[in-house]
Amino acid sequence: MSAGGNSPSFVHQPVMLTECLDLLNLHEGARVIDFTAGGGGHSAAMAQRVAQGGMVVAIDRDEDAIAATSQRLSLLQDPVELKLLKSDFSGARRALLAGGADLTGTLDGALFDLGVSSYQLDGPRGFSFMRDEPLDMRMDRTTGQSAADLLQTASNDELFKILRDFGEERFAAAIARRIVERRRTVKIDRTSQLVDIVMSAVPRAAWPKDKHVATRSFQAIRMAVNNELAQIEAGLDYAIDLLKPGGRLVVISFHSLEDRIVKQRFLAAAGRAPSPPGRSPAAMLPRNDVPVLRIITRKPLEASAEEVAINPRARSARLRAAEKL
Ligand SMILES: C[S@@+](CC[C@H](N)C(=O)[O-])C[C@H]1O[C@@H](n2cnc3c(N)ncnc32)[C@H](O)[C@@H]1O
């Protein structure tokens, strides 16, 4: 569906919805921001909670998500003030200010439900190794480099680091080498080509039993194409600025690299620096900065077994929440 599409086929089961709404602690008239509008599932539930008199700002870098969220919220009986913005996290401050809204220090809640939506995964945008599609992988298809272009232009060393750092792929060096060999003769611009490369670079005996051998490579390349980890840091900093004292921040992440950034950002904002590698969290070092957050979830919450049974995507969800001081 394009931005001008005519049906909200983006509909997607919002992950850990009850936990989000409880921890956001929303009341009628509250003003909230959803940084990852997606299919609008969380935004719609937040809108129902804040009701008339409330405000929902919904942001996404994917124009299809903005269209789907707009459509979904227009169906609500009790319309709230709605601001929809196509922006990535790092551009959100500028985008809101350009629209004449300086919301700094005024919001009651902020939500991030990170990663890709099921709509994006269901393609045909190259996010999935399950089908043969053009290798694009951009959440925002109007800007930046596609995965095919990245595979064509990155050096062997850059590809190795992407696969190692974002995919935690043991065979990063072999896969990077194979990409560079293959692109000498043909442009790698289909998902099936990348799958073949990974399958030929990883010894058969080392293929994981519980997931496809290309899972880690696809994740790594997607994260590089969308600059996902740096985006999270920028988004969290801005979300903290937007909240008023007592406002709540809730973040759901889907893999350990994302969760580590959220945890460290929360700790730093709570006035505690992460301990050096290998030290226990109890050894967290106090920081001199004035704390701006109180951490609510000492450990991340996980989805209930009931939710995972209905929505497998919830299996790897980790939710952290904090309150602005
Ligand atoms: C998991 S989906 C959100 C689903 C949504 N909570 C719902 O209930 O339908 C994540 C969304 O975040 C968007 N997204 C991810 N990273 C982003 C970023 N850095 N800036 C803006 N949007 C981003 C994606 O385009 C995707 O639509």
CSV table of C-alpha atoms and ligand atoms in Angstrom, one decimal:
chain,number,residue,atom,x,y,z
A,1,MET,CA,0.0,0.0,0.0
A,2,SER,CA,1.3,3.5,-0.8
A,3,ALA,CA,0.8,6.5,1.3
A,4,GLY,CA,-2.2,7.2,-0.7
A,5,GLY,CA,-3.5,3.7,-0.3
A,6,ASN,CA,-7.1,3.1,0.6
A,7,SER,CA,-7.1,0.5,3.3
A,8,PRO,CA,-5.3,0.3,6.7
A,9,SER,CA,-3.8,-3.2,5.8
A,10,PHE,CA,-0.9,-2.1,8.1
A,11,VAL,CA,-2.9,-3.4,11.1
A,12,HIS,CA,-0.6,-5.0,13.5
A,13,GLN,CA,-1.0,-6.4,16.9
A,14,PRO,CA,0.5,-3.8,19.3
A,15,VAL,CA,3.1,-5.5,21.5
A,16,MET,CA,2.8,-5.4,25.3
A,17,LEU,CA,-0.1,-3.0,25.0
A,18,THR,CA,-1.5,-3.4,28.5
A,19,GLU,CA,1.9,-3.0,30.1
A,20,CYS,CA,2.6,0.1,28.0
A,21,LEU,CA,-0.7,1.8,28.9
A,22,ASP,CA,-0.3,1.0,32.6
A,23,LEU,CA,3.3,2.3,32.7
A,24,LEU,CA,2.6,5.4,30.7
A,25,ASN,CA,0.0,6.1,33.4
A,26,LEU,CA,-2.2,8.1,31.0
A,27,HIS,CA,-5.2,10.1,32.2
A,28,GLU,CA,-7.9,12.0,30.3
A,29,GLY,CA,-6.5,15.1,28.8
A,30,ALA,CA,-2.9,13.8,28.8
A,31,ARG,CA,-0.5,14.8,25.9
A,32,VAL,CA,1.6,12.0,24.5
A,33,ILE,CA,4.0,11.1,21.7
A,34,ASP,CA,4.4,7.8,19.9
A,35,PHE,CA,7.8,7.8,18.1
A,36,THR,CA,7.0,4.6,16.2
A,37,ALA,CA,3.5,5.0,14.8
A,38,GLY,CA,3.7,1.9,12.6
A,39,GLY,CA,0.1,0.7,12.0
A,40,GLY,CA,-1.2,3.0,14.7
A,41,GLY,CA,-2.1,0.3,17.2
A,42,HIS,CA,-0.4,1.8,20.2
A,43,SER,CA,-1.3,5.4,19.1
A,44,ALA,CA,-5.0,4.4,18.8
A,45,ALA,CA,-5.0,2.9,22.3
A,46,MET,CA,-3.2,5.9,23.7
A,47,ALA,CA,-5.7,8.2,22.0
A,48,GLN,CA,-8.6,6.3,23.6
A,49,ARG,CA,-7.0,6.7,27.1
A,50,VAL,CA,-6.3,10.4,26.8
A,51,ALA,CA,-9.7,11.0,25.1
A,52,GLN,CA,-11.1,14.3,24.1
A,53,GLY,CA,-8.9,17.1,25.5
A,54,GLY,CA,-5.8,15.0,25.1
A,55,MET,CA,-3.2,15.1,22.3
A,56,VAL,CA,-1.3,12.4,20.5
A,57,VAL,CA,1.8,13.2,18.4
A,58,ALA,CA,2.6,10.2,16.2
A,59,ILE,CA,5.9,10.0,14.3
A,60,ASP,CA,7.3,7.5,11.8
A,61,ARG,CA,9.9,7.7,9.1
A,62,ASP,CA,7.8,5.5,6.8
A,63,GLU,CA,5.1,7.4,4.9
A,64,ASP,CA,2.9,4.3,4.7
A,65,ALA,CA,2.9,4.1,8.5
A,66,ILE,CA,1.8,7.7,8.7
A,67,ALA,CA,-1.0,7.1,6.3
A,68,ALA,CA,-2.1,3.9,8.2
A,69,THR,CA,-2.0,5.7,11.5
A,70,SER,CA,-4.0,8.7,10.2
A,71,GLN,CA,-6.6,6.4,8.9
A,72,ARG,CA,-6.8,4.3,12.0
A,73,LEU,CA,-7.1,7.3,14.3
A,74,SER,CA,-9.7,8.9,12.1
A,75,LEU,CA,-12.0,5.9,12.9
A,76,LEU,CA,-12.0,6.7,16.7
A,77,GLN,CA,-15.3,7.9,18.0
A,78,ASP,CA,-13.8,10.4,20.4
A,79,PRO,CA,-11.2,12.3,18.3
A,80,VAL,CA,-8.2,13.7,20.1
A,81,GLU,CA,-5.9,16.5,18.9
A,82,LEU,CA,-3.6,14.6,16.5
A,83,LYS,CA,-0.3,15.6,15.1
A,84,LEU,CA,1.2,13.2,12.5
A,85,LEU,CA,4.8,13.7,11.4
A,86,LYS,CA,6.9,11.8,8.9
A,87,SER,CA,10.3,12.0,10.4
A,88,ASP,CA,13.0,9.9,11.8
A,89,PHE,CA,13.9,10.1,15.5
A,90,SER,CA,16.9,12.4,14.9
A,91,GLY,CA,14.9,14.8,12.8
A,92,ALA,CA,11.8,14.9,15.1
A,93,ARG,CA,12.9,18.0,17.1
A,94,ARG,CA,13.3,20.0,13.9
A,95,ALA,CA,10.1,18.6,12.3
A,96,LEU,CA,8.0,19.6,15.3
A,97,LEU,CA,9.6,23.0,15.6
A,98,ALA,CA,9.1,23.6,11.9
A,99,GLY,CA,5.4,22.8,12.4
A,100,GLY,CA,5.3,25.5,15.1
A,101,ALA,CA,5.1,23.1,18.0
A,102,ASP,CA,7.7,23.5,20.8
A,103,LEU,CA,6.6,20.8,23.1
A,104,THR,CA,9.7,20.7,25.3
A,105,GLY,CA,8.9,19.9,28.9
A,106,THR,CA,5.1,19.6,28.2
A,107,LEU,CA,4.3,15.9,27.5
A,108,ASP,CA,2.9,13.3,29.9
A,109,GLY,CA,4.2,10.2,28.0
A,110,ALA,CA,6.5,9.0,25.2
A,111,LEU,CA,6.6,5.6,23.6
A,112,PHE,CA,9.0,3.7,21.4
A,113,ASP,CA,8.1,0.3,19.9
A,114,LEU,CA,11.4,-0.2,18.0
A,115,GLY,CA,12.3,-2.3,15.0
A,116,VAL,CA,10.3,-3.0,11.8
A,117,SER,CA,6.6,-3.5,11.6
A,118,SER,CA,5.0,-6.7,10.3
A,119,TYR,CA,3.7,-4.6,7.4
A,120,GLN,CA,7.3,-3.7,6.5
A,121,LEU,CA,8.4,-7.3,6.9
A,122,ASP,CA,5.6,-8.6,4.7
A,123,GLY,CA,7.2,-6.7,1.9
A,124,PRO,CA,8.0,-6.4,-0.9
A,125,ARG,CA,10.7,-4.2,0.5
A,126,GLY,CA,13.5,-6.7,1.0
A,127,PHE,CA,13.4,-7.0,4.8
A,128,SER,CA,12.7,-10.7,4.7
A,129,PHE,CA,14.8,-13.6,3.6
A,130,MET,CA,11.7,-15.7,3.2
A,131,ARG,CA,10.8,-14.3,-0.3
A,132,ASP,CA,12.7,-13.2,-3.3
A,133,GLU,CA,12.4,-9.4,-3.5
A,134,PRO,CA,14.4,-6.3,-4.4
A,135,LEU,CA,17.0,-5.7,-1.7
A,136,ASP,CA,15.9,-2.3,-0.4
A,137,MET,CA,15.4,-2.4,3.4
A,138,ARG,CA,14.9,1.3,3.9
A,139,MET,CA,12.1,2.2,6.3
A,140,ASP,CA,12.0,5.6,4.5
A,141,ARG,CA,12.2,4.9,0.8
A,142,THR,CA,12.5,8.6,-0.1
A,143,THR,CA,16.1,8.9,1.2
A,144,GLY,CA,19.4,7.2,1.9
A,145,GLN,CA,21.1,4.2,0.5
A,146,SER,CA,19.3,0.9,-0.2
A,147,ALA,CA,20.7,-2.4,1.0
A,148,ALA,CA,21.7,-3.2,-2.6
A,149,ASP,CA,23.6,0.0,-2.8
A,150,LEU,CA,25.3,-0.6,0.5
A,151,LEU,CA,26.4,-4.1,-0.5
A,152,GLN,CA,27.8,-2.5,-3.8
A,153,THR,CA,29.8,0.3,-2.2
A,154,ALA,CA,30.9,-0.7,1.3
A,155,SER,CA,34.5,-1.9,1.7
A,156,ASN,CA,35.2,-5.5,2.8
A,157,ASP,CA,36.1,-4.1,6.2
A,158,GLU,CA,32.9,-2.1,6.6
A,159,LEU,CA,30.8,-5.1,5.6
A,160,PHE,CA,32.7,-7.2,8.1
A,161,LYS,CA,32.1,-4.7,10.9
A,162,ILE,CA,28.4,-4.3,10.0
A,163,LEU,CA,27.9,-8.1,10.1
A,164,ARG,CA,29.9,-8.6,13.3
A,165,ASP,CA,28.6,-5.6,15.3
A,166,PHE,CA,25.0,-5.4,14.3
A,167,GLY,CA,24.4,-9.1,13.6
A,168,GLU,CA,26.8,-10.6,16.1
A,169,GLU,CA,27.6,-13.0,13.2
A,170,ARG,CA,30.4,-15.5,13.8
A,171,PHE,CA,31.1,-15.8,10.1
A,172,ALA,CA,31.1,-12.1,9.4
A,173,ALA,CA,34.5,-12.2,7.7
A,174,ALA,CA,33.6,-15.0,5.4
A,175,ILE,CA,30.3,-13.5,4.4
A,176,ALA,CA,31.9,-10.0,3.8
A,177,ARG,CA,34.5,-11.7,1.6
A,178,ARG,CA,31.9,-13.6,-0.4
A,179,ILE,CA,29.8,-10.4,-0.9
A,180,VAL,CA,32.9,-8.6,-2.3
A,181,GLU,CA,33.7,-11.6,-4.6
A,182,ARG,CA,30.2,-11.9,-5.9
A,183,ARG,CA,29.6,-8.2,-6.6
A,184,ARG,CA,32.6,-8.2,-9.0
A,185,THR,CA,30.4,-10.1,-11.5
A,186,VAL,CA,26.9,-9.1,-10.7
A,187,LYS,CA,25.0,-6.4,-8.7
A,188,ILE,CA,23.5,-8.0,-5.5
A,189,ASP,CA,20.1,-6.5,-5.6
A,190,ARG,CA,17.7,-9.4,-4.7
A,191,THR,CA,17.1,-10.9,-1.3
A,192,SER,CA,17.6,-14.4,-2.8
A,193,GLN,CA,21.2,-13.4,-3.8
A,194,LEU,CA,22.1,-12.4,-0.3
A,195,VAL,CA,20.6,-15.6,1.1
A,196,ASP,CA,22.7,-17.6,-1.4
A,197,ILE,CA,25.8,-15.7,-0.4
A,198,VAL,CA,25.3,-16.3,3.3
A,199,MET,CA,24.4,-20.0,2.8
A,200,SER,CA,27.6,-20.5,0.8
A,201,ALA,CA,29.8,-18.6,3.2
A,202,VAL,CA,28.7,-20.4,6.4
A,203,PRO,CA,29.7,-24.0,6.8
A,204,ARG,CA,26.6,-26.3,6.7
A,205,ALA,CA,27.4,-27.8,10.1
A,206,ALA,CA,27.3,-24.3,11.7
A,207,TRP,CA,23.8,-23.3,10.5
A,208,PRO,CA,21.7,-22.5,13.5
A,209,LYS,CA,19.0,-25.0,14.4
A,210,ASP,CA,16.5,-22.5,15.7
A,211,LYS,CA,16.6,-19.8,12.9
A,212,HIS,CA,17.5,-19.3,9.3
A,213,VAL,CA,21.2,-19.0,8.6
A,214,ALA,CA,20.6,-15.6,7.0
A,215,THR,CA,18.7,-14.1,10.0
A,216,ARG,CA,21.7,-12.3,11.5
A,217,SER,CA,23.0,-11.0,8.2
A,218,PHE,CA,19.6,-9.5,7.3
A,219,GLN,CA,19.3,-7.9,10.7
A,220,ALA,CA,22.7,-6.4,10.5
A,221,ILE,CA,22.3,-5.0,7.0
A,222,ARG,CA,18.9,-3.6,7.9
A,223,MET,CA,20.3,-1.9,11.0
A,224,ALA,CA,23.1,-0.4,9.0
A,225,VAL,CA,20.8,0.8,6.2
A,226,ASN,CA,18.5,2.6,8.7
A,227,ASN,CA,21.3,3.7,11.1
A,228,GLU,CA,19.1,2.2,13.8
A,229,LEU,CA,21.3,2.3,16.9
A,230,ALA,CA,22.3,6.0,16.5
A,231,GLN,CA,18.7,6.8,15.8
A,232,ILE,CA,17.6,5.3,19.1
A,233,GLU,CA,20.1,7.4,21.1
A,234,ALA,CA,18.9,10.6,19.4
A,235,GLY,CA,15.3,9.7,19.9
A,236,LEU,CA,15.6,8.9,23.6
A,237,ASP,CA,17.4,12.2,24.3
A,238,TYR,CA,14.7,14.1,22.6
A,239,ALA,CA,11.9,12.1,24.4
A,240,ILE,CA,13.4,13.0,27.8
A,241,ASP,CA,13.5,16.7,26.8
A,242,LEU,CA,9.8,16.5,25.8
A,243,LEU,CA,8.5,15.1,29.1
A,244,LYS,CA,7.3,17.2,31.9
A,245,PRO,CA,8.2,16.2,35.5
A,246,GLY,CA,6.3,13.0,36.3
A,247,GLY,CA,6.0,12.2,32.6
A,248,ARG,CA,6.7,8.6,31.6
A,249,LEU,CA,8.9,7.1,29.0
A,250,VAL,CA,8.3,3.5,27.8
A,251,VAL,CA,10.6,1.7,25.3
A,252,ILE,CA,10.1,-1.8,23.8
A,253,SER,CA,13.1,-3.2,22.1
A,254,PHE,CA,13.5,-6.5,20.2
A,255,HIS,CA,17.2,-7.5,20.4
A,256,SER,CA,20.0,-7.2,22.9
A,257,LEU,CA,21.8,-4.4,21.0
A,258,GLU,CA,18.8,-2.1,21.2
A,259,ASP,CA,18.0,-3.0,24.8
A,260,ARG,CA,21.6,-2.3,25.8
A,261,ILE,CA,21.4,1.2,24.4
A,262,VAL,CA,18.1,1.9,26.2
A,263,LYS,CA,19.5,0.5,29.5
A,264,GLN,CA,22.6,2.6,29.3
A,265,ARG,CA,20.7,5.8,28.3
A,266,PHE,CA,18.3,5.3,31.2
A,267,LEU,CA,21.2,4.7,33.6
A,268,ALA,CA,23.0,7.8,32.4
A,269,ALA,CA,19.9,9.9,32.7
A,270,ALA,CA,19.2,8.6,36.2
A,271,GLY,CA,22.7,9.8,37.2
A,272,ARG,CA,24.4,6.5,37.1
A,273,ALA,CA,27.1,5.5,34.5
A,274,PRO,CA,27.2,1.9,33.4
A,275,SER,CA,29.8,-0.1,35.2
A,276,PRO,CA,32.9,-1.1,33.2
A,277,PRO,CA,32.4,-4.3,31.2
A,278,GLY,CA,32.4,-7.4,33.3
A,279,ARG,CA,31.3,-5.6,36.5
A,280,SER,CA,27.9,-6.3,38.0
A,281,PRO,CA,25.1,-3.7,37.7
A,282,ALA,CA,25.4,-3.3,41.5
A,283,ALA,CA,28.8,-1.7,40.9
A,284,MET,CA,27.2,1.1,38.8
A,285,LEU,CA,29.3,4.2,39.3
A,286,PRO,CA,27.5,7.4,40.4
A,287,ARG,CA,27.7,10.2,37.9
A,288,ASN,CA,28.0,13.9,38.7
A,289,ASP,CA,25.2,15.0,36.4
A,290,VAL,CA,21.9,16.0,37.8
A,291,PRO,CA,19.6,13.0,37.3
A,292,VAL,CA,16.6,13.6,35.0
A,293,LEU,CA,15.0,10.2,35.1
A,294,ARG,CA,13.9,7.7,37.8
A,295,ILE,CA,14.0,4.1,36.4
A,296,ILE,CA,10.8,2.2,37.0
A,297,THR,CA,11.7,-1.2,35.6
A,298,ARG,CA,15.0,-2.4,37.3
A,299,LYS,CA,14.9,-5.3,34.9
A,300,PRO,CA,13.1,-5.3,31.5
A,301,LEU,CA,9.6,-6.7,31.4
A,302,GLU,CA,8.8,-9.5,29.0
A,303,ALA,CA,5.5,-10.3,27.3
A,304,SER,CA,3.2,-12.8,29.0
A,305,ALA,CA,3.1,-16.4,27.7
A,306,GLU,CA,-0.5,-15.8,26.6
A,307,GLU,CA,0.6,-12.8,24.5
A,308,VAL,CA,3.5,-14.7,22.9
A,309,ALA,CA,1.1,-17.6,22.0
A,310,ILE,CA,-1.1,-15.2,20.1
A,311,ASN,CA,1.7,-12.9,18.7
A,312,PRO,CA,5.1,-14.6,18.2
A,313,ARG,CA,6.7,-11.2,17.6
A,314,ALA,CA,6.3,-10.5,21.3
A,315,ARG,CA,8.7,-13.3,22.2
A,316,SER,CA,11.8,-11.2,22.1
A,317,ALA,CA,10.2,-7.9,23.4
A,318,ARG,CA,11.9,-6.2,26.3
A,319,LEU,CA,10.1,-3.2,27.9
A,320,ARG,CA,11.8,-0.6,30.0
A,321,ALA,CA,10.1,2.4,31.6
A,322,ALA,CA,11.2,5.5,33.4
A,323,GLU,CA,9.8,8.7,34.9
A,324,LYS,CA,11.0,12.2,34.3
A,325,LEU,CA,12.1,13.9,37.6
B,1,LIG,C1,7.3,-2.1,15.4
B,1,LIG,S1,6.7,-0.9,14.4
B,1,LIG,C2,5.6,0.0,15.4
B,1,LIG,C3,4.2,-0.6,15.5
B,1,LIG,C4,3.2,0.3,16.3
B,1,LIG,N1,3.5,0.4,17.7
B,1,LIG,C5,1.8,-0.3,16.1
B,1,LIG,O1,1.1,-0.5,17.2
B,1,LIG,O2,1.3,-0.5,15.0
B,1,LIG,C6,8.0,0.2,14.4
B,1,LIG,C7,7.8,1.4,13.5
B,1,LIG,O3,8.9,2.4,13.9
B,1,LIG,C8,9.3,3.0,12.7
B,1,LIG,N2,10.7,3.4,13.0
B,1,LIG,C9,11.7,2.6,13.4
B,1,LIG,N3,12.8,3.3,13.5
B,1,LIG,C10,12.5,4.6,13.3
B,1,LIG,C11,13.2,5.9,13.4
B,1,LIG,N4,14.5,5.9,13.7
B,1,LIG,N5,12.5,7.0,13.2
B,1,LIG,C12,11.2,7.0,12.9
B,1,LIG,N6,10.5,5.8,12.8
B,1,LIG,C13,11.1,4.7,13.0
B,1,LIG,C14,9.2,2.0,11.6
B,1,LIG,O4,9.1,2.6,10.4
B,1,LIG,C15,8.0,1.2,12.0
B,1,LIG,O5,6.8,1.7,11.3
